[in-house]
Short mmCIF file of C-alpha atoms and ligand atoms in Angstrom, two decimals:
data_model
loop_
_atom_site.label_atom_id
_atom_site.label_comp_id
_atom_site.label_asym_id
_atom_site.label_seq_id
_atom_site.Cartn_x
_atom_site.Cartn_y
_atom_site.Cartn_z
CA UNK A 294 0.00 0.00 0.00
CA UNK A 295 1.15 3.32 -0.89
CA UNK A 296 1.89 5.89 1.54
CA UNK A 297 1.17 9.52 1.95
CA UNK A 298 5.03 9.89 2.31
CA UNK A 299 6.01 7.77 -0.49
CA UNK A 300 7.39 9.17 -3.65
CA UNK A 301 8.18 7.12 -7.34
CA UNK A 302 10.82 8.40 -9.08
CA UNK A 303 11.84 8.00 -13.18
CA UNK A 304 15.83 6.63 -12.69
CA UNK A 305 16.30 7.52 -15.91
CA UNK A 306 15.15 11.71 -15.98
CA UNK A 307 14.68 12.12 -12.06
CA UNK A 308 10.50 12.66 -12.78
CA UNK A 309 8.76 12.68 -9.40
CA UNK A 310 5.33 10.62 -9.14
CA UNK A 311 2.73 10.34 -6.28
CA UNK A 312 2.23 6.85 -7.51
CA UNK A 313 3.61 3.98 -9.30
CA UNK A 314 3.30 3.79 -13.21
CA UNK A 315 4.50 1.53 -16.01
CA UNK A 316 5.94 4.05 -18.17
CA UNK A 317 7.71 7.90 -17.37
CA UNK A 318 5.27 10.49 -19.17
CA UNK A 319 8.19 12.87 -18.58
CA UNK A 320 11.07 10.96 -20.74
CA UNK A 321 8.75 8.11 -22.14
CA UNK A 322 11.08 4.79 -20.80
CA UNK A 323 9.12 1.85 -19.42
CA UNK A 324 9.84 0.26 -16.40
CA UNK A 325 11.85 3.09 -14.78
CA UNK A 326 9.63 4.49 -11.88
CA UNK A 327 11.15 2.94 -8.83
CA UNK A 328 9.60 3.64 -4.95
CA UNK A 329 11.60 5.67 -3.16
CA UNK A 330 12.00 7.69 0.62
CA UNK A 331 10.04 10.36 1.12
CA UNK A 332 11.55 13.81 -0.40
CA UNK A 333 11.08 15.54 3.19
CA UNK A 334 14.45 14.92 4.40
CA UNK A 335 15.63 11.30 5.96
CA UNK A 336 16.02 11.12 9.82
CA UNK A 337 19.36 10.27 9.65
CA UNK A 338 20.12 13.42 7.21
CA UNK A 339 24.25 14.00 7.34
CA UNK A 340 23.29 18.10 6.60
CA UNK A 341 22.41 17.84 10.19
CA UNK A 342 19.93 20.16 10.01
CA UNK A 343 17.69 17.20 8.64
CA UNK A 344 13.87 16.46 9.26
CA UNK A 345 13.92 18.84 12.98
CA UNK A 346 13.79 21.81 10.67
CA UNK A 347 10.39 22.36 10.13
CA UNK A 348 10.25 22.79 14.08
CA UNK A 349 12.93 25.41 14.60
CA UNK A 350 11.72 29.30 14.21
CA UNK A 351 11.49 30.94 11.25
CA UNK A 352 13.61 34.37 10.76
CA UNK A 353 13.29 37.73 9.56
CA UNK A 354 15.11 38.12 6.23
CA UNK A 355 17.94 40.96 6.50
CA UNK A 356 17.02 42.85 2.62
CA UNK A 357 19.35 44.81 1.21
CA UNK A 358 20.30 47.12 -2.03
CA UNK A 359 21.66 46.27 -5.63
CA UNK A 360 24.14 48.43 -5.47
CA UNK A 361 27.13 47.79 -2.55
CA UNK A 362 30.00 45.56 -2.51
CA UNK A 363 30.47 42.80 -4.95
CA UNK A 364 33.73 41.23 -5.36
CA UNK A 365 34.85 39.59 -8.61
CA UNK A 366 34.88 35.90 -8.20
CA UNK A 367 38.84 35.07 -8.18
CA UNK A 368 40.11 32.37 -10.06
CA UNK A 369 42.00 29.39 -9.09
CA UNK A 370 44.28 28.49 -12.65
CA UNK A 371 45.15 24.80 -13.13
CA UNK A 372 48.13 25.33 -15.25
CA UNK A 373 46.02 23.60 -18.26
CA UNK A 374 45.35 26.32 -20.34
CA UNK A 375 42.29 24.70 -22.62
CA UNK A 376 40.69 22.92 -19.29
CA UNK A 377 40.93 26.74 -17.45
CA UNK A 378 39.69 28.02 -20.91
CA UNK A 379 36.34 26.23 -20.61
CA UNK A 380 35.93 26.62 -17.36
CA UNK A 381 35.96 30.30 -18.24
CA UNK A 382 39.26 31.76 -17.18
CA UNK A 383 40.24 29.05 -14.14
CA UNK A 384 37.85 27.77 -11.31
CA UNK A 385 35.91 29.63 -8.54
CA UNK A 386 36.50 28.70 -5.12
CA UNK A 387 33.21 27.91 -3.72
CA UNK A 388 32.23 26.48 -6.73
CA UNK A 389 30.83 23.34 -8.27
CA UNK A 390 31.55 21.87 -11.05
CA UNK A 391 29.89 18.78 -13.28
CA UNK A 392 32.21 16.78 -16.02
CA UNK A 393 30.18 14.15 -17.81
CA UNK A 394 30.89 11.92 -20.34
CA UNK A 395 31.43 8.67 -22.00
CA UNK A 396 33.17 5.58 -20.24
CA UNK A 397 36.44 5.39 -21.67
CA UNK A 398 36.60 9.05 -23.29
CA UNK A 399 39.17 10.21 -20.62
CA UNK A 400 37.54 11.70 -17.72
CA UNK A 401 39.67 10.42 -14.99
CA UNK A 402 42.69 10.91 -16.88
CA UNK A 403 41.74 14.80 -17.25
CA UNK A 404 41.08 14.95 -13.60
CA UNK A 405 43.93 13.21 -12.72
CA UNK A 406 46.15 15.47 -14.54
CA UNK A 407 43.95 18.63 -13.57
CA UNK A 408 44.48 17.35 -9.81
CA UNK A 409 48.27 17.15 -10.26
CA UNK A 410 48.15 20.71 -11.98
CA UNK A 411 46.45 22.60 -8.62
CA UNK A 412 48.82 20.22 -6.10
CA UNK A 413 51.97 21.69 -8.22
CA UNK A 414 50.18 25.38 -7.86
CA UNK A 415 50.30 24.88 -4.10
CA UNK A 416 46.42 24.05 -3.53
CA UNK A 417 45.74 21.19 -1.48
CA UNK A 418 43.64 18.55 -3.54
CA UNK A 419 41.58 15.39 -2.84
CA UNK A 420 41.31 12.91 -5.24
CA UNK A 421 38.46 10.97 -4.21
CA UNK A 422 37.19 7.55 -6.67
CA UNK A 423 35.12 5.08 -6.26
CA UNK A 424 35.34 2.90 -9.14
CA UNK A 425 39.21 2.51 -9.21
CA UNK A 426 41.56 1.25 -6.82
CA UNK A 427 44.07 3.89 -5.08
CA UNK A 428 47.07 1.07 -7.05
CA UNK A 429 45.46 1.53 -10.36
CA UNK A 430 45.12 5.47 -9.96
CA UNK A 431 48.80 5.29 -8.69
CA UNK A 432 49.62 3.66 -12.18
CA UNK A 433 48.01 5.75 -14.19
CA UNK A 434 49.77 8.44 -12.47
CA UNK A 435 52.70 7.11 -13.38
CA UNK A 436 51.93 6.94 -17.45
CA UNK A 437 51.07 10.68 -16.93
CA UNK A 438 54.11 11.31 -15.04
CA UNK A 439 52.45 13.07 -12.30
CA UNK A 440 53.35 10.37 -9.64
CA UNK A 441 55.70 13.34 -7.96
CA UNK A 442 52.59 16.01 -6.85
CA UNK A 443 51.03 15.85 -4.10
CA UNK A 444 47.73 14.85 -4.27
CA UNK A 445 45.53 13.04 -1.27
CA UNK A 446 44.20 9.75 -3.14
CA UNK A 447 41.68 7.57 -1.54
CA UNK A 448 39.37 5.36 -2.74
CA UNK A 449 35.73 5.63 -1.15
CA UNK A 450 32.32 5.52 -1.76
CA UNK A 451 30.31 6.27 1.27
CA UNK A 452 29.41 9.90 1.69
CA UNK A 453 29.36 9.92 5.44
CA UNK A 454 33.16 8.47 5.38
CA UNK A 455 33.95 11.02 2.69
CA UNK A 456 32.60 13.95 4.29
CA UNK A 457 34.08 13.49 7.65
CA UNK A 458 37.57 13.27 5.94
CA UNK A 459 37.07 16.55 3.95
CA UNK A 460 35.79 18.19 7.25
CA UNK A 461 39.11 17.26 9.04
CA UNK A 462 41.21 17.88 5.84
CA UNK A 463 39.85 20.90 4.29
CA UNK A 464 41.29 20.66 0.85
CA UNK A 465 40.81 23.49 -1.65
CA UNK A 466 39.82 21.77 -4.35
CA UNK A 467 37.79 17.98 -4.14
CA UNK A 468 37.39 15.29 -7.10
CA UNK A 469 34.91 12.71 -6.84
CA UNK A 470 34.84 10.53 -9.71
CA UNK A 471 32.06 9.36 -10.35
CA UNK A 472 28.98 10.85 -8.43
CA UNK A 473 27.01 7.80 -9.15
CA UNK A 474 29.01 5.62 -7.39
CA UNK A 475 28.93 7.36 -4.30
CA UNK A 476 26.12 6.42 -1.31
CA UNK A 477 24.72 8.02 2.05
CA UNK A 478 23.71 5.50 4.51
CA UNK A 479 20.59 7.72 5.32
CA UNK A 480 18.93 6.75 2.46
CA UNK A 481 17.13 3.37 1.56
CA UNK A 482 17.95 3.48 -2.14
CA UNK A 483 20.68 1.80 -4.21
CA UNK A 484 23.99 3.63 -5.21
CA UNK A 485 23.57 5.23 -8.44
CA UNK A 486 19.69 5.63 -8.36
CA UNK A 487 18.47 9.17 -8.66
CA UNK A 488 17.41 9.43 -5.13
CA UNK A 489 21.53 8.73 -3.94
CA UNK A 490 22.88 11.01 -6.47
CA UNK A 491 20.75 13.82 -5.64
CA UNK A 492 21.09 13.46 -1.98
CA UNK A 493 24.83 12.59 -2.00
CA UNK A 494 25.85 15.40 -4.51
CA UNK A 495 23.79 18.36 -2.39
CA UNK A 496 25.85 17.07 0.27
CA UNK A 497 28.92 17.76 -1.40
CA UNK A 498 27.94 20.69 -3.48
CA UNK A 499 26.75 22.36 0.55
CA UNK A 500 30.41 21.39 1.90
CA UNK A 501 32.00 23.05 -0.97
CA UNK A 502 29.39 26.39 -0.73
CA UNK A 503 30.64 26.06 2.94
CA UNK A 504 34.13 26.30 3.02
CA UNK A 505 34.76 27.78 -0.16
CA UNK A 506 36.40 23.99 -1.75
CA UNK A 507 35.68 23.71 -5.20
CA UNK A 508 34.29 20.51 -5.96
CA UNK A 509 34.66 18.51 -9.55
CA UNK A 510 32.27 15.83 -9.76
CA UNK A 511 32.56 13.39 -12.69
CA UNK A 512 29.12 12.08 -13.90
CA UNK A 513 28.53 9.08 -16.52
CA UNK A 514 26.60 9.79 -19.68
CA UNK A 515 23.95 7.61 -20.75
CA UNK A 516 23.25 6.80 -24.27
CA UNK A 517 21.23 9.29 -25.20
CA UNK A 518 23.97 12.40 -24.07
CA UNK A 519 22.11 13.04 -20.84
CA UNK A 520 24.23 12.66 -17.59
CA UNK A 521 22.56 9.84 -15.28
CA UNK A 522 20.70 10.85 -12.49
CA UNK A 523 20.56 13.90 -14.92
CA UNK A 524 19.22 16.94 -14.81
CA UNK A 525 18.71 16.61 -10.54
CA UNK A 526 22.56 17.75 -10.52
CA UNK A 527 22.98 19.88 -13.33
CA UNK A 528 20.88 22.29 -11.94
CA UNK A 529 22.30 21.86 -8.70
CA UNK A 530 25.89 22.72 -9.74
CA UNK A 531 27.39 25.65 -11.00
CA UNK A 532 29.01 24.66 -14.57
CA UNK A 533 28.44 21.57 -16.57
CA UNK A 534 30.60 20.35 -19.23
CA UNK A 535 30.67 17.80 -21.15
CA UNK A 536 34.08 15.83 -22.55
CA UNK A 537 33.42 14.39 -25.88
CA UNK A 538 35.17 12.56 -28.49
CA UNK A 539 34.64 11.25 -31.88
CA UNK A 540 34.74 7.91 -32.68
CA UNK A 541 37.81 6.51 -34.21
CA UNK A 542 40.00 10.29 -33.42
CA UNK A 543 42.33 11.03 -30.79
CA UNK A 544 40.82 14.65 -30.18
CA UNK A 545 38.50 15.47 -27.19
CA UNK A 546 36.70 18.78 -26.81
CA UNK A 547 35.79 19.54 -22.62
CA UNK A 548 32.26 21.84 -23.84
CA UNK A 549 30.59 24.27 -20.90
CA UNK A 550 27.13 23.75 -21.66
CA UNK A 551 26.30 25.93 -18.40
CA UNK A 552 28.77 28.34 -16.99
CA UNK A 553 27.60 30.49 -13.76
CA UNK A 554 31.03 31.86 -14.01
CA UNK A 555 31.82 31.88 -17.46
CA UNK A 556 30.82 32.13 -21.30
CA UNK A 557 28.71 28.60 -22.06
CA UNK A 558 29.76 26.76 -25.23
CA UNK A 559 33.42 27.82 -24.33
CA UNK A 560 35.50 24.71 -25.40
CA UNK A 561 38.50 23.15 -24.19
CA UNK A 562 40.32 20.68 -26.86
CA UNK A 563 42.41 18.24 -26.06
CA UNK A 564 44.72 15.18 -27.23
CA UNK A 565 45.01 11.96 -26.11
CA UNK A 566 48.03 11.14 -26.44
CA UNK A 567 50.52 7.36 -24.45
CA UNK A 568 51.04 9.92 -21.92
CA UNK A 569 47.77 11.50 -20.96
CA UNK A 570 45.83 14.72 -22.53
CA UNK A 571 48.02 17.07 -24.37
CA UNK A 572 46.61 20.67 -24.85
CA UNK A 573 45.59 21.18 -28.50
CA UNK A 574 46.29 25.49 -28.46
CA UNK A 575 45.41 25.53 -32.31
CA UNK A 576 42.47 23.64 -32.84
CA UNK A 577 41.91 24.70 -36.50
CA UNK A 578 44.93 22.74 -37.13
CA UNK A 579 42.67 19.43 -36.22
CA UNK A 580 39.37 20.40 -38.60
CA UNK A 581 41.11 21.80 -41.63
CA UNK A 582 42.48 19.09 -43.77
CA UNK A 583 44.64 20.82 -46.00
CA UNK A 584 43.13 18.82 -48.92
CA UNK A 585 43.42 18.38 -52.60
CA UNK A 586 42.76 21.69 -54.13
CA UNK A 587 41.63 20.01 -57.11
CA UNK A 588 38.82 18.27 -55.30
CA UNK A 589 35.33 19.82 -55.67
CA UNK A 590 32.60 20.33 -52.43
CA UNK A 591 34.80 21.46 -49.82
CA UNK A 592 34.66 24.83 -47.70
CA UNK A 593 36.42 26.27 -45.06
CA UNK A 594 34.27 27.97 -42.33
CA UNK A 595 35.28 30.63 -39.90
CA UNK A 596 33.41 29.48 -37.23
CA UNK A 597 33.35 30.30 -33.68
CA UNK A 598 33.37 28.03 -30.43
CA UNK A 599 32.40 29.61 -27.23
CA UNK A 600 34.46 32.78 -27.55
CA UNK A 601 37.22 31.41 -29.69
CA UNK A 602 37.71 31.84 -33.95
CA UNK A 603 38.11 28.00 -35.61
CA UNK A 604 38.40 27.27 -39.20
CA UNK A 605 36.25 24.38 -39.84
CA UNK A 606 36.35 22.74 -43.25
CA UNK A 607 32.72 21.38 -44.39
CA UNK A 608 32.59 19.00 -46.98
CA UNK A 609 29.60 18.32 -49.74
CA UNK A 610 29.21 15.52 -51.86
CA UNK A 611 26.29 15.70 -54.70
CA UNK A 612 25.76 12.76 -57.24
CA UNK A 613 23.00 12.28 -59.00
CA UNK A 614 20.12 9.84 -57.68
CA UNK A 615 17.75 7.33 -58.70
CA UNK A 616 15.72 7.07 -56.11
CA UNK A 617 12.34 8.79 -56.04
CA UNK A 618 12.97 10.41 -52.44
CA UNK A 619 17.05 11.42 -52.11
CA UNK A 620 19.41 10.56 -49.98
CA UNK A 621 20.68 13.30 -47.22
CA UNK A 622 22.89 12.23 -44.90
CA UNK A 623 24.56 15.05 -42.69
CA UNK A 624 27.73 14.42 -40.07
CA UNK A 625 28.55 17.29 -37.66
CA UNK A 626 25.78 19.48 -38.31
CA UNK A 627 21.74 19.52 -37.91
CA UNK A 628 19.95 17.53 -40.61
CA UNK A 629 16.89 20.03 -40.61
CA UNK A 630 19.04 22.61 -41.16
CA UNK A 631 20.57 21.06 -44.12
CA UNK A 632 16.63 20.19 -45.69
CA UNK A 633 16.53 24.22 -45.31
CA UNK A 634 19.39 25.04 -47.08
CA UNK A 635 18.58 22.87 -50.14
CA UNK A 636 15.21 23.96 -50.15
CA UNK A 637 16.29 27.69 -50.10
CA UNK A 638 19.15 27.01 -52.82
CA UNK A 639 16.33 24.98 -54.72
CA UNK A 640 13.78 27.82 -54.78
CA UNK A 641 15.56 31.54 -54.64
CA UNK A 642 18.75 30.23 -56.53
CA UNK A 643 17.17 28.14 -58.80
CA UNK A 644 19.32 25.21 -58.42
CA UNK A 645 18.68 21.52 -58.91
CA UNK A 646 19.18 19.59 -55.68
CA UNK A 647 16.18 17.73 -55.39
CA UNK A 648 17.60 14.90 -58.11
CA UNK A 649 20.46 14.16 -56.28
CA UNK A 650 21.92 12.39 -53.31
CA UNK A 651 23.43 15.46 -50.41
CA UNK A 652 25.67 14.38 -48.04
CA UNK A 653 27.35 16.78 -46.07
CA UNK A 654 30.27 16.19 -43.10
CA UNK A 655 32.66 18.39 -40.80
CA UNK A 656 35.93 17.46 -40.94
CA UNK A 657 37.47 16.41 -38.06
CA UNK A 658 34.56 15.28 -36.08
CA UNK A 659 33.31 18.27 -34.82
CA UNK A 660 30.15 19.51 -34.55
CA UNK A 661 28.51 23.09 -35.44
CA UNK A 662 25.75 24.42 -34.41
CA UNK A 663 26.06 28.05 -35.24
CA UNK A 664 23.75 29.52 -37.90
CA UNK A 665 26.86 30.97 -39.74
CA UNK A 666 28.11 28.07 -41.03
CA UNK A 667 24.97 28.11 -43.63
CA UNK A 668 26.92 29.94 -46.38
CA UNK A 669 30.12 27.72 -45.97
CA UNK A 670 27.90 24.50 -46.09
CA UNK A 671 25.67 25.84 -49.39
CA UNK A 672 29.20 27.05 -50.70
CA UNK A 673 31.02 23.70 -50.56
CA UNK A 674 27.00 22.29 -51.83
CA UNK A 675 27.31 24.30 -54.36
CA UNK A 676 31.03 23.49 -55.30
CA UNK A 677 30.05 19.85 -55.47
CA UNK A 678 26.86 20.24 -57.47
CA UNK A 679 29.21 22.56 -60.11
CA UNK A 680 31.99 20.20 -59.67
CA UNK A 681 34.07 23.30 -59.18
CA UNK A 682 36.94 23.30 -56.55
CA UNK A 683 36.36 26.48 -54.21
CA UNK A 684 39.75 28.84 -53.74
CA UNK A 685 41.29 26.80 -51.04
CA UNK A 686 42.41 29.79 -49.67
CA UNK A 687 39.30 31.67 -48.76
CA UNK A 688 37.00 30.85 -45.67
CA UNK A 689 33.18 31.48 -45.57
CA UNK A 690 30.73 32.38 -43.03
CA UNK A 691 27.40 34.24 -43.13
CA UNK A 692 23.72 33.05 -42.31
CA UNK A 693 21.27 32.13 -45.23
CA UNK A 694 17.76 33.04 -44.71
CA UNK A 695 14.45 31.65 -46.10
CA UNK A 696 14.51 34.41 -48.46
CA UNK A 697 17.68 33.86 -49.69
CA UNK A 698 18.94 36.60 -48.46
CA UNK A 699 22.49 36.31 -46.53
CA UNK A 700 22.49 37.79 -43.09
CA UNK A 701 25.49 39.77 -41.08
CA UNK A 702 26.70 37.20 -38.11
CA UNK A 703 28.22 38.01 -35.27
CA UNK A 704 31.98 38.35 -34.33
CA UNK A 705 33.29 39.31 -38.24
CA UNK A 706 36.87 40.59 -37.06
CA UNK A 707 37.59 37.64 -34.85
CA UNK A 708 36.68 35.34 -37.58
CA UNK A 709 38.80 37.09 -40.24
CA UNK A 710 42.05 37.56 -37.30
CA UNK A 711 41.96 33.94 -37.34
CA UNK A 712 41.65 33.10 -41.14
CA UNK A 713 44.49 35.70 -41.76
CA UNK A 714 46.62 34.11 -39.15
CA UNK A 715 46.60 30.82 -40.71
CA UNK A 716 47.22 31.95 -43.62
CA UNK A 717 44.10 32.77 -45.42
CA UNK A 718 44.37 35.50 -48.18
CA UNK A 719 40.30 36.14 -48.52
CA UNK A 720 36.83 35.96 -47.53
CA UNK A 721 33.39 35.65 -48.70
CA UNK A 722 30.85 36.94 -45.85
CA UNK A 723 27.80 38.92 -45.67
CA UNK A 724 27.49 42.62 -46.66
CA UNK A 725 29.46 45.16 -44.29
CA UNK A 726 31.98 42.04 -43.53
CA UNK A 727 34.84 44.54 -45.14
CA UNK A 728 37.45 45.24 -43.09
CA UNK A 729 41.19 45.96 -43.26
CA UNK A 730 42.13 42.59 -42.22
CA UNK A 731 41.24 40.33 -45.39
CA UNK A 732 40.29 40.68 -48.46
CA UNK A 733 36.52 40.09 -48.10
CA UNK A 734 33.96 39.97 -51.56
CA UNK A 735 30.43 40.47 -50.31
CA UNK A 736 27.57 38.31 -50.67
CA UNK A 737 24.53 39.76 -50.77
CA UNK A 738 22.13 36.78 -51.81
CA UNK A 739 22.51 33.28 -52.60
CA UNK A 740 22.94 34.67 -56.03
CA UNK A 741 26.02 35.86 -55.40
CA UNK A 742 27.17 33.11 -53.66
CA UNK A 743 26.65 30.65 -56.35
CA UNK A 744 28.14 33.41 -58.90
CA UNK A 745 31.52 33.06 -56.45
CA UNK A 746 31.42 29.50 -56.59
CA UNK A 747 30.76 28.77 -60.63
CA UNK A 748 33.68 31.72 -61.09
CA UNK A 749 36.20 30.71 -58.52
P1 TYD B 28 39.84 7.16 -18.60
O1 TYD B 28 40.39 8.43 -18.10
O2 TYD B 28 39.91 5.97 -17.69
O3 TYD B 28 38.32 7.35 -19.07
P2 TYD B 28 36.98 7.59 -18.21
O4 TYD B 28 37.37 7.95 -16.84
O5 TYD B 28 36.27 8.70 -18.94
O6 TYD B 28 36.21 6.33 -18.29
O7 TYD B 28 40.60 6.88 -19.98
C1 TYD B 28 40.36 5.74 -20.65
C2 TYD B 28 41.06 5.63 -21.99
O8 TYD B 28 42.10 6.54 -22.20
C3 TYD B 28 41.63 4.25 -22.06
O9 TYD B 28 41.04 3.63 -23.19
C4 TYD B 28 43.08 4.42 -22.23
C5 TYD B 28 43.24 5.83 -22.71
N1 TYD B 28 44.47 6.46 -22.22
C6 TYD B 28 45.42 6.86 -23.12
O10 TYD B 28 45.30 6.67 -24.33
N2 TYD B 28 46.57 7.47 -22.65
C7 TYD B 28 46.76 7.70 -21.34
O11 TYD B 28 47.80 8.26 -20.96
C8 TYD B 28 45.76 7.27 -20.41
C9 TYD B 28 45.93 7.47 -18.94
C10 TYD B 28 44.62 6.66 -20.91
MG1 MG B 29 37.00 6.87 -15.10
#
């Protein structure tokens, strides 16, 4: 029989229920709602404060002004430039921090490294995991050459154990890899349900509020890109990022997909290398491939990641088809977004995409989201549909609208710095793009566009 108190929660999107049902309305998996305690706060709550709070007095709140003192956060720098670079210029004391990703994709290694980094900067660091052994840590410390630092290992995975060693140790910074395996002893549910990550990381996320520790928690990603026990600790932390990698490639990319502190989308990028992550400072190097500059369909966008210029080349391939409905196949950017762009190329441009097979991939593995990369993607289209090589040294960027019409985009100097420093003698970009920086010819319309590309 259900009681009052009870509470059935979704283990795979953290949905709260008043009663037991077959399938999650809120993410749609079957067989996911579990019972669990109530959500008033367990007896044995390690907060202290725990289920006696409702009785204690409730006090006036002391308002104040706007305007007064407000001190920029400082910054604690890890000595890894691209990891402090997506964190938004270092970390925050204070602050909380969520690093998800696939098993395998290098998350402990990062951490590992990152740990060593603030131990050689003088901080004092816990490195706290509870899926490896303190001997296998020690030997990957070894192949990262970090053995010498000192960091405090252990290897743990009940809360109440962990907390009472931070209390005595007060480290500045804290690494708990992963949150999932962790458990508090107050709770009835199983390690790595919802209902122990929650509780167990706004335990942590309170102790580092509380003495001003920054706390890195590493979170697993399930299959569908969301963090397990998901969205209850996203919100609860101050920056997520995610640490990605494409299959088959060596390159991983740390993205801030929320930043209290910092610009989101910023991006880190990284290479793993025998002896750990190396810092990738140039990460056009990785997407541009330097091609054939005889081969038709391929661009070079000037894109932008977080707050940083990177070439991206996009490549197009356009064959003829005999099948009634096309193929389209897209890698690295949005397929709808594509279906646009041929239908806007097809209509105000007067081209003849519809009888062909489109497929359309960013080199390197990366992908794009930014609107800007529609004129470099109908450029290198357009290039394979002409079978007419584009200058390989010229980058695009500008947004394509339904009209046709190409729209200015944002951050035009930064884009063209970063083309001219690697060598880039021109541009094609959206009207007012001129500057003294690079040659830039000016496309108005898709018109023009395709003009550039049948010319060049
Ligand atoms: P790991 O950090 O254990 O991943 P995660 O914690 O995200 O599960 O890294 C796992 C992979 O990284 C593993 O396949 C081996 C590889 N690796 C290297 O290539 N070089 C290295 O120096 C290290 C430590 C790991
Ligand atoms: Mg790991």
């Amino acid at each position: 029989m259900a009681r009052p108190s009870d509470t059935y929660v979704c283990q795979s999107c953290g949905a709260v229920y008043s009663k037991w049902a077959g399938r999650c309305e809120a993410c749609g998996e079957w067989n996911t709602i579990e019972l669990e305690a109530s959500e008033s706060g367990p007896p044995g709550s390690l907060s202290g404060g725990g289920g006696g709070g409702s009785k204690s007095k409730a006090k006036k709140l002391d308002f104040t002004s706007l305007a007064g003192e407000a001190k920029e956060a400082p910054r604690l720098l890890t000595g890894n430039n691209e990891f402090d670079r997506a964190c938004g210029g270092g970390l925050v004391p204070g602050s909380a921090l969520l690093i998800g990703g696939d098993p395998g994709v290098g998350k402990s290694t990062l951490l590992l490294q990152i740990a060593s980094g603030l131990a050689k900067g003088g901080s004092s660091v816990a490195y706290i995991s509870g899926e490896e052994a303190t001997a296998q840590i020690r030997l990957r410390a070894k192949r990262l050459g970090v053995e010498d630092t000192p960091v405090n290992l252990a290897s743990a995975t009940s809360l109440r154990d962990i907390l009472a060693s931070l209390k005595t140790e007060k480290p500045d910074a804290v690494i708990i890899d992963s949150i999932q395996t962790l458990w508090s002893d107050a709770l009835p549910a199983a390690p790595g349900t919802v209902t122990q990550v929650r509780a167990c990381a706004q335990e942590l996320v309170r102790f580092a509020k509380s003495t001003g520790a920054i706390l890195l928690l590493v979170g697993h990603v399930t299959k569908d890109g969301q963090i397990a026990g998901p969205r209850v600790v996203e919100h609860m932390v101050d920056a997520v990022m995610y640490f990605e990698s494409e299959q088959g490639r060596d390159f991983r990319i740390l993205r801030a997909v929320k930043n209290r502190f910092g610009a989101a989308h910023e991006i880190g990028v990284f290479e793993m290398a025998g002896d750990g992550l190396r810092e990738v400072a140039n990460p056009s190097e990785l997407f541009l491939t330097g091609g054939d500059a005889s081969v038709s369909g391929a661009a070079v966008f000037a894109g932008i990641e977080g707050t940083r210029p990177v070439l991206i080349e996009i490549q197009a391939l356009v064959s003829p088809s005999s099948l009634a409905a096309p193929r389209r196949a897209v890698v690295g950017w949005d397929g709808a977004r594509l279906s646009m762009l041929l239908a806007v190329l097809d209509a105000r441009a007067g081209l003849d995409f519809g009888r062909h097979d489109v497929f359309l991939n960013v080199a390197g593995g990366l992908r794009i989201a930014e609107p800007a990369a529609d004129l470099a993607a109908a450029a290198a289209l357009c290039s394979s549909l002409f079978d007419a090589p584009l200058p390989r040294d010229r980058v695009v960027f500008g947004e394509v609208a339904l009209s046709g019409a190409v729209r200015p985009v944002n951050q035009t100097e930064a884009r063209l710095k970063e083309a001219k420093k690697l060598g880039f003698s021109g541009a094609l970009a959206p009207a007012g793009a001129q500057s003294g920086t690079l040659k830039v010819v000016e496309a108005e319309t898709l018109a023009d566009l395709v003009q550039w590309a049948r010319s060049a």
